[in-house]
Tab-separated table of C-alpha atoms and ligand atoms in Angstrom:
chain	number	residue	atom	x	y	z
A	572	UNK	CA	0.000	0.000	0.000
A	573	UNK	CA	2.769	2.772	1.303
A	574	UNK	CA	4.532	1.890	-2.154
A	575	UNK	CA	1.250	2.911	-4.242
A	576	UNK	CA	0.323	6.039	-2.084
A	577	UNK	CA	4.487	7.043	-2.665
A	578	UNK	CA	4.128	6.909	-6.354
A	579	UNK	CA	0.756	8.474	-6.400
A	580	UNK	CA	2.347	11.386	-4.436
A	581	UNK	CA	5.306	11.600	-6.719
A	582	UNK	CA	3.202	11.760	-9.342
A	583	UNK	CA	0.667	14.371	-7.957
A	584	UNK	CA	3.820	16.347	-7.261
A	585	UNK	CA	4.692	17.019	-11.037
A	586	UNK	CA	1.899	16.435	-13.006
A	587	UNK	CA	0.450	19.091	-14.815
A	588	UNK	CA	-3.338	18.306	-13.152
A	589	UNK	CA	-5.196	18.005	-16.640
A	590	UNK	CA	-6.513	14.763	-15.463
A	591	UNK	CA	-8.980	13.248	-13.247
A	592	UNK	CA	-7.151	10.273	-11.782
A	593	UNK	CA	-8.167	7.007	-10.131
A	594	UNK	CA	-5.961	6.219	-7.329
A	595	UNK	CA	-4.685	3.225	-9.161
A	596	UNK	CA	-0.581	2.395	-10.339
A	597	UNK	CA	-0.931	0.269	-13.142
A	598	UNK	CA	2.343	-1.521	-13.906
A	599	UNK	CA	1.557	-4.557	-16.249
A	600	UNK	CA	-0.805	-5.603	-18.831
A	601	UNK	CA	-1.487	-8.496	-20.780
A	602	UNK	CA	-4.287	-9.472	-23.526
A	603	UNK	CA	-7.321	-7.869	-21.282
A	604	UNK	CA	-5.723	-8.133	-17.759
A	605	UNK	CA	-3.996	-5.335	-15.705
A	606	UNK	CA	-1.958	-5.592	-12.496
A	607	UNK	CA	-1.372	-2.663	-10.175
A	608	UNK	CA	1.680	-2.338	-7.852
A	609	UNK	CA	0.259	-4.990	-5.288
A	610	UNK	CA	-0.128	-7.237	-7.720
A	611	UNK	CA	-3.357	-7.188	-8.163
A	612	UNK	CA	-5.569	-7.985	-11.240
A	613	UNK	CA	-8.506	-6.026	-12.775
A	614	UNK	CA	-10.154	-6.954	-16.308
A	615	UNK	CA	-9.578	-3.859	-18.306
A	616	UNK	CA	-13.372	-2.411	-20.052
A	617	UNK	CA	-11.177	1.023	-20.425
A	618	UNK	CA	-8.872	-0.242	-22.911
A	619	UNK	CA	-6.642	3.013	-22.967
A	620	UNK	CA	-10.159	4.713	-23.907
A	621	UNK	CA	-9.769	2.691	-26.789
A	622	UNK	CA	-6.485	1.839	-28.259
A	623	UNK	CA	-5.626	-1.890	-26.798
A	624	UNK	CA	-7.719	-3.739	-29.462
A	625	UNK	CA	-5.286	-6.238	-29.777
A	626	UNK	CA	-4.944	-6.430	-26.435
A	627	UNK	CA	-2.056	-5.545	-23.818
A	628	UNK	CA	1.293	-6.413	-24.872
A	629	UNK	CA	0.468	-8.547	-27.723
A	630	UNK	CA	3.062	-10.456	-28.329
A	631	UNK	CA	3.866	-10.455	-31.834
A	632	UNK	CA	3.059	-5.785	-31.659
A	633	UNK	CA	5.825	-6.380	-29.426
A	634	UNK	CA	8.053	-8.426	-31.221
A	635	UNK	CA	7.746	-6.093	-33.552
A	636	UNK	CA	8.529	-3.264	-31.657
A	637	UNK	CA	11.683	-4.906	-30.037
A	638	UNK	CA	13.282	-5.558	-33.772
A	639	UNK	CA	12.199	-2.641	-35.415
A	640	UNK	CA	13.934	-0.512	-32.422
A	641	UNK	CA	17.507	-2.439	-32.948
A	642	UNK	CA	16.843	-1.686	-36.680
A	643	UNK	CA	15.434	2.457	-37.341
A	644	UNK	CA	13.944	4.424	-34.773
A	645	UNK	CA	13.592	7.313	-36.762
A	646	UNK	CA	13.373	8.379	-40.066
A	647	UNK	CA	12.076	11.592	-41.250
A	648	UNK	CA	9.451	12.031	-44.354
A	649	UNK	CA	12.234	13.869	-46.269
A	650	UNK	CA	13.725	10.631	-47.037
A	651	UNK	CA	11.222	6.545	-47.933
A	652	UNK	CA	11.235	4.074	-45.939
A	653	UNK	CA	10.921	0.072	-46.684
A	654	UNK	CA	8.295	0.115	-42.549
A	655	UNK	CA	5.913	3.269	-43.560
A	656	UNK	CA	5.766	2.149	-47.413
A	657	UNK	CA	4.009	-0.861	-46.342
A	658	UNK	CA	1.961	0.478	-43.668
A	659	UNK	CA	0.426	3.218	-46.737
A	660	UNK	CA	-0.037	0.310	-48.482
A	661	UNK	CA	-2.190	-1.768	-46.320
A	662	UNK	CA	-3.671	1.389	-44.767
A	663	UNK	CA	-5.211	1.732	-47.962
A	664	UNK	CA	-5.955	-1.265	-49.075
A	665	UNK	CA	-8.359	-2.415	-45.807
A	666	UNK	CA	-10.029	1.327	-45.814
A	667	UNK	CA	-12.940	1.909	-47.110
A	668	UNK	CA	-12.997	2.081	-51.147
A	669	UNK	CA	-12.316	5.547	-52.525
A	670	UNK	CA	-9.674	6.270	-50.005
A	671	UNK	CA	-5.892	6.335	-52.106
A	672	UNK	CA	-3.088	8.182	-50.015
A	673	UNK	CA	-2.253	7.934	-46.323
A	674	UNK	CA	-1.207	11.206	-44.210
A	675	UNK	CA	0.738	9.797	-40.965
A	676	UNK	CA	0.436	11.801	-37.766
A	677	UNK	CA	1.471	11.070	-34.067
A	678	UNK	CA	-2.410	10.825	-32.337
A	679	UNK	CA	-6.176	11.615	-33.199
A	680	UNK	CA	-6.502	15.414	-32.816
A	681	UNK	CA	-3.460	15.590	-34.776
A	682	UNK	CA	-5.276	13.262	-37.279
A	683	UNK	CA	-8.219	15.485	-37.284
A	684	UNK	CA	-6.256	18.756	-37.845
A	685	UNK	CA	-4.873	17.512	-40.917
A	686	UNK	CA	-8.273	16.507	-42.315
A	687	UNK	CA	-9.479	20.472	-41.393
A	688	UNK	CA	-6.723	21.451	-43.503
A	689	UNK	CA	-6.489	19.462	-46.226
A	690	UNK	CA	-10.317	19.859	-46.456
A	691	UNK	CA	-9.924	23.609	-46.664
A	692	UNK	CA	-6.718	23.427	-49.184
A	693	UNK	CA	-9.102	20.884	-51.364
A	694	UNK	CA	-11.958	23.051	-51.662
A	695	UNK	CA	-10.682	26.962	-51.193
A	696	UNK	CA	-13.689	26.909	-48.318
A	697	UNK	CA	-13.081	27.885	-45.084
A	698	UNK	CA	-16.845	26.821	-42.997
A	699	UNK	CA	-16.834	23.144	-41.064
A	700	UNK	CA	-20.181	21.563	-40.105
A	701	UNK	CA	-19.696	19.335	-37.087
A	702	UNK	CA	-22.252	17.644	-34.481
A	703	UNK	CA	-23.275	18.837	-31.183
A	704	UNK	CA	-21.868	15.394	-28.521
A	705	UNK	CA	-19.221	15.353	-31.204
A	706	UNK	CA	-15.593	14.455	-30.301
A	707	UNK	CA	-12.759	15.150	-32.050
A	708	UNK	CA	-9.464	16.317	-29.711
A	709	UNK	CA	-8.491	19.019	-27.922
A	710	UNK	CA	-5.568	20.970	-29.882
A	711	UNK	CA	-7.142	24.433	-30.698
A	712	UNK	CA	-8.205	23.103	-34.527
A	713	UNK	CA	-9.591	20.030	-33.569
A	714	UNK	CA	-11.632	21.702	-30.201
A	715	UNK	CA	-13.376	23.975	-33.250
A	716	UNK	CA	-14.744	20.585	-34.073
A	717	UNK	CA	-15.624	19.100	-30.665
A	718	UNK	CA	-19.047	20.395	-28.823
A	719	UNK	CA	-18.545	20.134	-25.245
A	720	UNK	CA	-19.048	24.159	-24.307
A	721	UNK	CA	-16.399	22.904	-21.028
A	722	UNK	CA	-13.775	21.979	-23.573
A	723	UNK	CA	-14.044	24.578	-25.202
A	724	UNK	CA	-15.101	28.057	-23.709
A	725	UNK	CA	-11.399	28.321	-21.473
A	726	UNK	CA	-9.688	28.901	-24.676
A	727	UNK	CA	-12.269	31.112	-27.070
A	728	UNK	CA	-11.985	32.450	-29.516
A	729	UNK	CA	-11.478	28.882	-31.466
A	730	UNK	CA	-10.783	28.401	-34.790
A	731	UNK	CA	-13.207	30.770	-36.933
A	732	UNK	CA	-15.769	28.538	-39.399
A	733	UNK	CA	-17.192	25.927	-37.374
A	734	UNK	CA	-20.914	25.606	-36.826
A	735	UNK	CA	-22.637	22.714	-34.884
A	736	UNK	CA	-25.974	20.681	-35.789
A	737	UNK	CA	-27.789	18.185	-33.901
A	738	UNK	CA	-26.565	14.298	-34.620
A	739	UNK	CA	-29.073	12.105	-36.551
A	740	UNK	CA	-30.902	15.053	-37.565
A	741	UNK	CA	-30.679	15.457	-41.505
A	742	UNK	CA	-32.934	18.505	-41.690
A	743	UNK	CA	-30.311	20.649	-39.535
A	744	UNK	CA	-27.611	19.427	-42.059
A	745	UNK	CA	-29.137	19.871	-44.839
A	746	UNK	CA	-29.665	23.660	-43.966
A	747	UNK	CA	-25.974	23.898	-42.626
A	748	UNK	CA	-24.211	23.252	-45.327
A	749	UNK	CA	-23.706	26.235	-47.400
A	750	UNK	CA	-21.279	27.153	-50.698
A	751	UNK	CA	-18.680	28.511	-48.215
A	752	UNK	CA	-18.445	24.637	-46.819
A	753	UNK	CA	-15.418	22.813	-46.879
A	754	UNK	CA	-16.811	19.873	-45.029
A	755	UNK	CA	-18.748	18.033	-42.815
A	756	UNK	CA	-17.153	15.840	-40.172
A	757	UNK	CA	-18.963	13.351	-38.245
A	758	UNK	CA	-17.956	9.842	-35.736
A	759	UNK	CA	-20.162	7.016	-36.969
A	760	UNK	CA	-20.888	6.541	-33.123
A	761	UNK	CA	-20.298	9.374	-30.692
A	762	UNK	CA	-18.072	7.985	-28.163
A	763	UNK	CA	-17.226	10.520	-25.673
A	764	UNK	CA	-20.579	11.989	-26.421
A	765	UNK	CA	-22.262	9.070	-24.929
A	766	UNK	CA	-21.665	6.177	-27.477
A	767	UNK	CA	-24.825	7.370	-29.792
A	768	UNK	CA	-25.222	5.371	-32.835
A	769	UNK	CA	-25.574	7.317	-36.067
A	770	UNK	CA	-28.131	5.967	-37.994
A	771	UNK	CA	-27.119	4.324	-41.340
A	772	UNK	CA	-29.752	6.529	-43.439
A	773	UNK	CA	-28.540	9.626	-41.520
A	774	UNK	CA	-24.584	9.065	-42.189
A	775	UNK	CA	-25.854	8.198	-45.782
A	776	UNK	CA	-28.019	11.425	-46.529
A	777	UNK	CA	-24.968	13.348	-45.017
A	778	UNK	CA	-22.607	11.816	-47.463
A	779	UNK	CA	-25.547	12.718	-50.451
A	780	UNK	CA	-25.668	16.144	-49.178
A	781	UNK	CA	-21.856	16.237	-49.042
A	782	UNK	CA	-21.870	15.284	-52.890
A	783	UNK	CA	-24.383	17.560	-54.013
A	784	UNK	CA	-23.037	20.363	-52.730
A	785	UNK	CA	-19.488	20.236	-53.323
A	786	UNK	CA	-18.162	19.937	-49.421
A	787	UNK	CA	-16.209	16.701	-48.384
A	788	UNK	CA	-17.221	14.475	-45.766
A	789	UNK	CA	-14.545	13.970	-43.048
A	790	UNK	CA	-15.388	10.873	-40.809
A	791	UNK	CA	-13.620	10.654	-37.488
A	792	UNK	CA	-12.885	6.708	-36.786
A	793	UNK	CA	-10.607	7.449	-34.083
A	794	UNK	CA	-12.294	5.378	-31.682
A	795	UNK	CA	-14.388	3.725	-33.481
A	796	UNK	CA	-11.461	1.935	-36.043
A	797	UNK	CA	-9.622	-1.022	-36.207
A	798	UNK	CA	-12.248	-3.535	-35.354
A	799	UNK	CA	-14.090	-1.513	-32.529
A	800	UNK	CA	-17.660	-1.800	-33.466
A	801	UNK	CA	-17.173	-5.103	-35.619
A	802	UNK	CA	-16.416	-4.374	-38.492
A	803	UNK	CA	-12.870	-3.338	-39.578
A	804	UNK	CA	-14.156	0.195	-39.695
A	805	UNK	CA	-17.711	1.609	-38.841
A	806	UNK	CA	-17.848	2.956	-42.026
A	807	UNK	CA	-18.567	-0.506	-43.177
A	808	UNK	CA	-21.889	-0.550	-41.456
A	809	UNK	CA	-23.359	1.783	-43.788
A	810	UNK	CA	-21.017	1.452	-46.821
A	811	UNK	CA	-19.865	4.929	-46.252
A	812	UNK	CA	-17.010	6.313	-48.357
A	813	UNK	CA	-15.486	9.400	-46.854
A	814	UNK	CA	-13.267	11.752	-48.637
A	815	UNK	CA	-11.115	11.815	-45.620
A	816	UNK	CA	-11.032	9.075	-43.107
A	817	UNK	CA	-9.301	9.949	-39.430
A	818	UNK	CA	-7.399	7.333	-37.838
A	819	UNK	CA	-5.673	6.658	-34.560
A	820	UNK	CA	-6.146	5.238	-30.790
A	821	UNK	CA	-5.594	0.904	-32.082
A	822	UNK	CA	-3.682	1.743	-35.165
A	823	UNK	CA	-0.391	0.527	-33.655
A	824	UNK	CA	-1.109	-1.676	-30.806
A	825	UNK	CA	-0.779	0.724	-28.092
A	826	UNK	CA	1.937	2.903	-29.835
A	827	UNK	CA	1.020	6.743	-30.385
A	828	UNK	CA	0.065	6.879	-34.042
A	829	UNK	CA	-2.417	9.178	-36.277
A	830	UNK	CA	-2.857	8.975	-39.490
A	831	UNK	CA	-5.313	11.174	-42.502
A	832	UNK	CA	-6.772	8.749	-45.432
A	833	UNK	CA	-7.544	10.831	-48.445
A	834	UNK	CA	-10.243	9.762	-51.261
A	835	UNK	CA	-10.188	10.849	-54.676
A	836	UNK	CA	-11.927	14.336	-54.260
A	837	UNK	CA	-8.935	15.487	-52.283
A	838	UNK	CA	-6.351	13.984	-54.141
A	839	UNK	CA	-2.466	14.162	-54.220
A	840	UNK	CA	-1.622	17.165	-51.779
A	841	UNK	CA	0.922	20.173	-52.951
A	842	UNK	CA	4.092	19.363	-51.337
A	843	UNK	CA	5.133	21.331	-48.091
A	844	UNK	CA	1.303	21.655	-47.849
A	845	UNK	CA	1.599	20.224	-44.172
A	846	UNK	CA	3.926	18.476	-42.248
A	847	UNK	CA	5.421	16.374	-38.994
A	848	UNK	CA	8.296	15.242	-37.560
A	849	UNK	CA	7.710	12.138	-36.094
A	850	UNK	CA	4.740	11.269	-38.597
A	851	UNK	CA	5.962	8.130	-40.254
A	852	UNK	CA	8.389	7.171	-38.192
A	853	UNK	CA	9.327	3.178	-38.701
A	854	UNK	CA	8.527	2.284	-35.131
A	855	UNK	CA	5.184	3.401	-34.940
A	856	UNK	CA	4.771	2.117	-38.439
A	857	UNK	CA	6.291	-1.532	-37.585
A	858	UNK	CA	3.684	-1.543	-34.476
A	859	UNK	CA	1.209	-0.919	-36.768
A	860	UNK	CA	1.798	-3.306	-39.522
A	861	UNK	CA	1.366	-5.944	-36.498
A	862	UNK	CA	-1.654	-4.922	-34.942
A	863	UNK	CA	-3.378	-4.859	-38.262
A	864	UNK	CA	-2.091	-8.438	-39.042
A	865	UNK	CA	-3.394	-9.396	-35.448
A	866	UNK	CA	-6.772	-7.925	-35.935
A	867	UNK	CA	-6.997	-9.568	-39.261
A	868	UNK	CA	-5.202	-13.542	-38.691
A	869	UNK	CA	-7.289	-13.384	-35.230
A	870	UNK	CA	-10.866	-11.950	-36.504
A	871	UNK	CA	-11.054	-9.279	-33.933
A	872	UNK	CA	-13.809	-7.468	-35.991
A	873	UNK	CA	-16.249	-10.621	-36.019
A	874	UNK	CA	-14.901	-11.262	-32.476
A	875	UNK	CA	-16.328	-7.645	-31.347
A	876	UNK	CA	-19.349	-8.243	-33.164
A	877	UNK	CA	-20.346	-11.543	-31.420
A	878	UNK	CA	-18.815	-10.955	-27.773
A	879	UNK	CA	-20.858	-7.292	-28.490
A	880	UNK	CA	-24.125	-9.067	-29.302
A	881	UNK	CA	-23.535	-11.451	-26.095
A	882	UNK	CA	-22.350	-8.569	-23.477
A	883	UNK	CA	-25.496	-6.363	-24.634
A	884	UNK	CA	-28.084	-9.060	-24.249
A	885	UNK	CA	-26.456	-9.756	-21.098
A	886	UNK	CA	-26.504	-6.414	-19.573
A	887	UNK	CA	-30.362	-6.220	-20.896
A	888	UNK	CA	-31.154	-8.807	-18.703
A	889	UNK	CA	-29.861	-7.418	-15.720
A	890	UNK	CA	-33.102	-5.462	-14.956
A	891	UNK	CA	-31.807	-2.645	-12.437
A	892	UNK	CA	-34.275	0.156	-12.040
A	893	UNK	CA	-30.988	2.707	-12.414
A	894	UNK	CA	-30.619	1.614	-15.932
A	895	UNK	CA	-32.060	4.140	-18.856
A	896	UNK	CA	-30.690	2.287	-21.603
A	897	UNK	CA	-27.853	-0.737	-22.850
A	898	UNK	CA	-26.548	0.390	-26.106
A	899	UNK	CA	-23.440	-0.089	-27.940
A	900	UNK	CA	-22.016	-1.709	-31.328
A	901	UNK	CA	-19.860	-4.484	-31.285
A	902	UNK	CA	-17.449	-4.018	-27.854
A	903	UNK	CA	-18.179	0.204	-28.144
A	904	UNK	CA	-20.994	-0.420	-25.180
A	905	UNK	CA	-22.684	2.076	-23.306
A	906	UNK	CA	-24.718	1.558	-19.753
A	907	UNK	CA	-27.042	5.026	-19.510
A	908	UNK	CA	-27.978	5.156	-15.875
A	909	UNK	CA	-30.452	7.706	-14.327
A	910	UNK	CA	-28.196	9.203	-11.861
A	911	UNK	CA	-24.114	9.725	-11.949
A	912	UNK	CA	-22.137	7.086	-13.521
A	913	UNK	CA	-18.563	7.744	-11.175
A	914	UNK	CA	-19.644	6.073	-7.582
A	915	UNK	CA	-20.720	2.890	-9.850
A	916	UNK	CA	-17.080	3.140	-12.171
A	917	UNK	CA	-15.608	3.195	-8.784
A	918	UNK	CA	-17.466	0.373	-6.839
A	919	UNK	CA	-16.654	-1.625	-10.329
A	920	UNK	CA	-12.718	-0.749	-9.809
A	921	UNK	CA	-13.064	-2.037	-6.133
A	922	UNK	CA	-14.406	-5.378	-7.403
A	923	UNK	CA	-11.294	-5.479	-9.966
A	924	UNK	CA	-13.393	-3.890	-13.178
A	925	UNK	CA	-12.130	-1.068	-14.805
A	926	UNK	CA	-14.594	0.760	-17.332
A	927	UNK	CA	-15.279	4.458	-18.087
A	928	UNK	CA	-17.214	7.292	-18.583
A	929	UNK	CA	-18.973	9.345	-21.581
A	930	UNK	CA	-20.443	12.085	-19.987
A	931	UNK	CA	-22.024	12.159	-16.250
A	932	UNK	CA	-24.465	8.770	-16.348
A	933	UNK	CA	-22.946	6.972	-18.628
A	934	UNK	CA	-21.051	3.700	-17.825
A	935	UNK	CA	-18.971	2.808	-21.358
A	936	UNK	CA	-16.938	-0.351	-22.057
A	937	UNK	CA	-14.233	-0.208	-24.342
A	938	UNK	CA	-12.278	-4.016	-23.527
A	939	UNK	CA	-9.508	-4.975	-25.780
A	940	UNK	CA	-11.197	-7.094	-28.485
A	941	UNK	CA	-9.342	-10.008	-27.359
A	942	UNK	CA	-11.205	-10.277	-24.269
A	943	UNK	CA	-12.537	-13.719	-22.915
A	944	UNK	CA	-15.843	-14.904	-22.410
A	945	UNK	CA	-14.922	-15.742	-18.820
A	946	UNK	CA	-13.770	-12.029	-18.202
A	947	UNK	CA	-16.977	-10.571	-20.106
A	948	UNK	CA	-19.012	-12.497	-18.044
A	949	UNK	CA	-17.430	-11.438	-14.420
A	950	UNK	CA	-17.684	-7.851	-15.906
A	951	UNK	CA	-21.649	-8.707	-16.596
A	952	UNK	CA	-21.593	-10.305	-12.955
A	953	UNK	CA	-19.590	-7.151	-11.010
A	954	UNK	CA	-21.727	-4.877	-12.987
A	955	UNK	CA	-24.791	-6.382	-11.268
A	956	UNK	CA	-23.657	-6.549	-8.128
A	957	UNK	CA	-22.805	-2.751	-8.147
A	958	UNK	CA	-26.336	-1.532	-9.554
A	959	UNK	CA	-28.896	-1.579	-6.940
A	960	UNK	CA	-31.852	-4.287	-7.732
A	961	UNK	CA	-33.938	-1.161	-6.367
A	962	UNK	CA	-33.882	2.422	-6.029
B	14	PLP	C1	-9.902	10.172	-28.676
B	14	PLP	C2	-10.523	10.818	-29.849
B	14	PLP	C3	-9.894	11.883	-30.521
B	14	PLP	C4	-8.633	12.514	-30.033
B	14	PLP	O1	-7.545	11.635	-30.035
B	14	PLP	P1	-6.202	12.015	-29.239
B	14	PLP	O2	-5.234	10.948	-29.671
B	14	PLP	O3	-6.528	11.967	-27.788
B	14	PLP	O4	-5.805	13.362	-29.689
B	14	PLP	C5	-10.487	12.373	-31.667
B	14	PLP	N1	-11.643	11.855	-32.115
B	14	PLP	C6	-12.277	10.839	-31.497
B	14	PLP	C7	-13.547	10.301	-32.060
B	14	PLP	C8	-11.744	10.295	-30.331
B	14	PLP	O5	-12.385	9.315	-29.698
């Protein structure tokens, strides 16, 4: 115990207090496990808010990692590379169709602020429709694009351009998008909004609209990529073809990585057009080649799917007057309570579940994909212990 309250104190000391912490030290992880400091084990529904798909430590990311690091660390854009040629290749060829060149970043608001530019170099428009619950980072181009008035209101005035609309309403689009729009940019499902499913003739009406009126259609699969909701990419729920697809959280196993997939209406970019150092760089894209060969040789997509289908009908039947709603697509699963989600998150973390929050009552679980029945079904079974049979 004195160990864990010493590094918790060290840390407090020097950290810059941008996050809510849970007085946890996590030192190991492995497929959907994590161990504190004690030793102790808790089944991981947080999933780095996302990024272990493959799970924790996957052996063969790491392998990867460990002989690409005795090989090339670095290696700037300025010059190819035999790592990041392949990882453009295979970037494009499981995306969506339409998408043709890769744009390699270092995380998802980094991601996202390339697709605001290159959407505004493509079309010579400077106005961005988002979604109010939308999500999309925090660096000062990519908060333009997320809603949440607390994100954003410390550090006004924002990026000028940027309008919001309600989600799943097509009517509010329709009259948002104007000739001065460079493009609409949407998440299939909200995640830190509250993990709210767009609806498949909603996210197709947008992409019409999009068409029709000349402004691309940016679609933000940071967290919802790489397996997540069961298919490779959400996109393929609705056979959605962005003209700019943003990438990050599981692209590279647990290794930062961003990356900007460009369709045909954007095109080969004008050199010096945009730019990053580290964007490329062979370790990140070694980690990445392996993850998507793990997601792929292991089915994680049809995995998430069918473990999604099971946890949901599970939590269904759990019958607790607290619960609004279960809701979620493949392992992107949402819990909507009545009252505050954080006492429940925290009773869960006592019983050795960790899950977290989108917004104040809802309970979301984001579990590596690899994740065993066994595990999903103590999760189901600590879940019910914590949510009172009555109110
Ligand atoms: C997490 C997230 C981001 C931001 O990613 P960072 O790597 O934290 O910058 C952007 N969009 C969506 C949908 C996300 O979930």
């Amino acid at each position: 115990m004195t160990n864990d309250q010493a590094l918790i104190e060290l840390e407090d000391g020097y950290t810059s207090g941008v996050y809510t912490k849970r007085p946890l030290v996590i030192v190991r992880g492995e497929g959907a496990k994590l161990w504190d400091a004690q030793g102790r084990a808790y089944i991981d529904c947080v999933g780095g808010h996302g990024v272990v798909n493959v799970g924790h430590c996957h052996p063969r990311v790491a392998a990867a990692i460990r002989e690409q690091a005795g090989r090339l660390i670095t290696c700037p854009e300025s010059f190819y590379n035999d790592r990041r040629a392949e990882l453009q290749a295979e970037l494009v060829r499981i995306a969506p169709p339409g998408l043709e060149r890769v744009f390699l970043c270092n995380s998802g608001a980094e991601a996202v602020e390339g697709a605001i530019k290159f959407a505004r170099l493509a079309t010579g428009r400077p106005g961005i429709v988002a979604a109010k619950n939308g999500f999309h980072g925090r660096t000062l181009g990519a908060l333009s694009a997320t809603w949440r008035p607390q994100y954003r209101q410390p550090f006004e005035p924002l990026v000028p351009g940027f309008v919001h609309v309600p989600y799943n309403d097509e009517d509010a689009l329709e009259e948002a998008i104007g000739d001065d729009t460079a493009a609409v940019i949407l998440e299939v499902v909200q995640g830190e909004g509250g993990v709210t499913i767009g609806d498949g003739d909603y996210l197709q009406g947008v992409q019409r609209l999009c068409q029709e009126r000349g402004a691309l259609f940016i679609i933000d699969e940071v967290q919802t990529g790489f397996g997540r909701t069961g298919r490779m990419f959400a996109c393929e729920h609705h056979g959605l073809e962005p003209d700019l697809l943003c990438l990050a959280k599981a692209i590279a196993g647990g290794i930062p990585m961003g990356a900007v997939l460009l369709g045909s209406r954007v095109g080969k970019l004008p050199s010096r057009a945009h730019g990053s150092t580290f964007g490329g760089n062979p370790l990140a894209c070694a980690a990445a080649l392996a993850a998507i060969r793990v997601i792929e040789e292991e089915t994680l997509p049809q995995r998430a799917a069918e473990l999604g289908a099971y946890f949901i009908s599970r939590l269904r039947g759990l019958d607790s007057p607290l619960v609004r709603e279960v809701r979620g697509l493949g392992l992107m699963i949402a819990i909507e309570l009545k009252h505050r989600a954080g006492p429940y998150l925290a009773a869960l973390m006592e019983r050795g579940v960790l899950a977290l929050s989108a917004g104040p009552i809802v309970m979301r679980f984001l579990p590596p994909l690899v994740i065993s029945v066994e595990d999903m079904d103590a999760v189901v079974e600590r879940v019910a212990e914590v949510l009172p049979a009555s109110l």
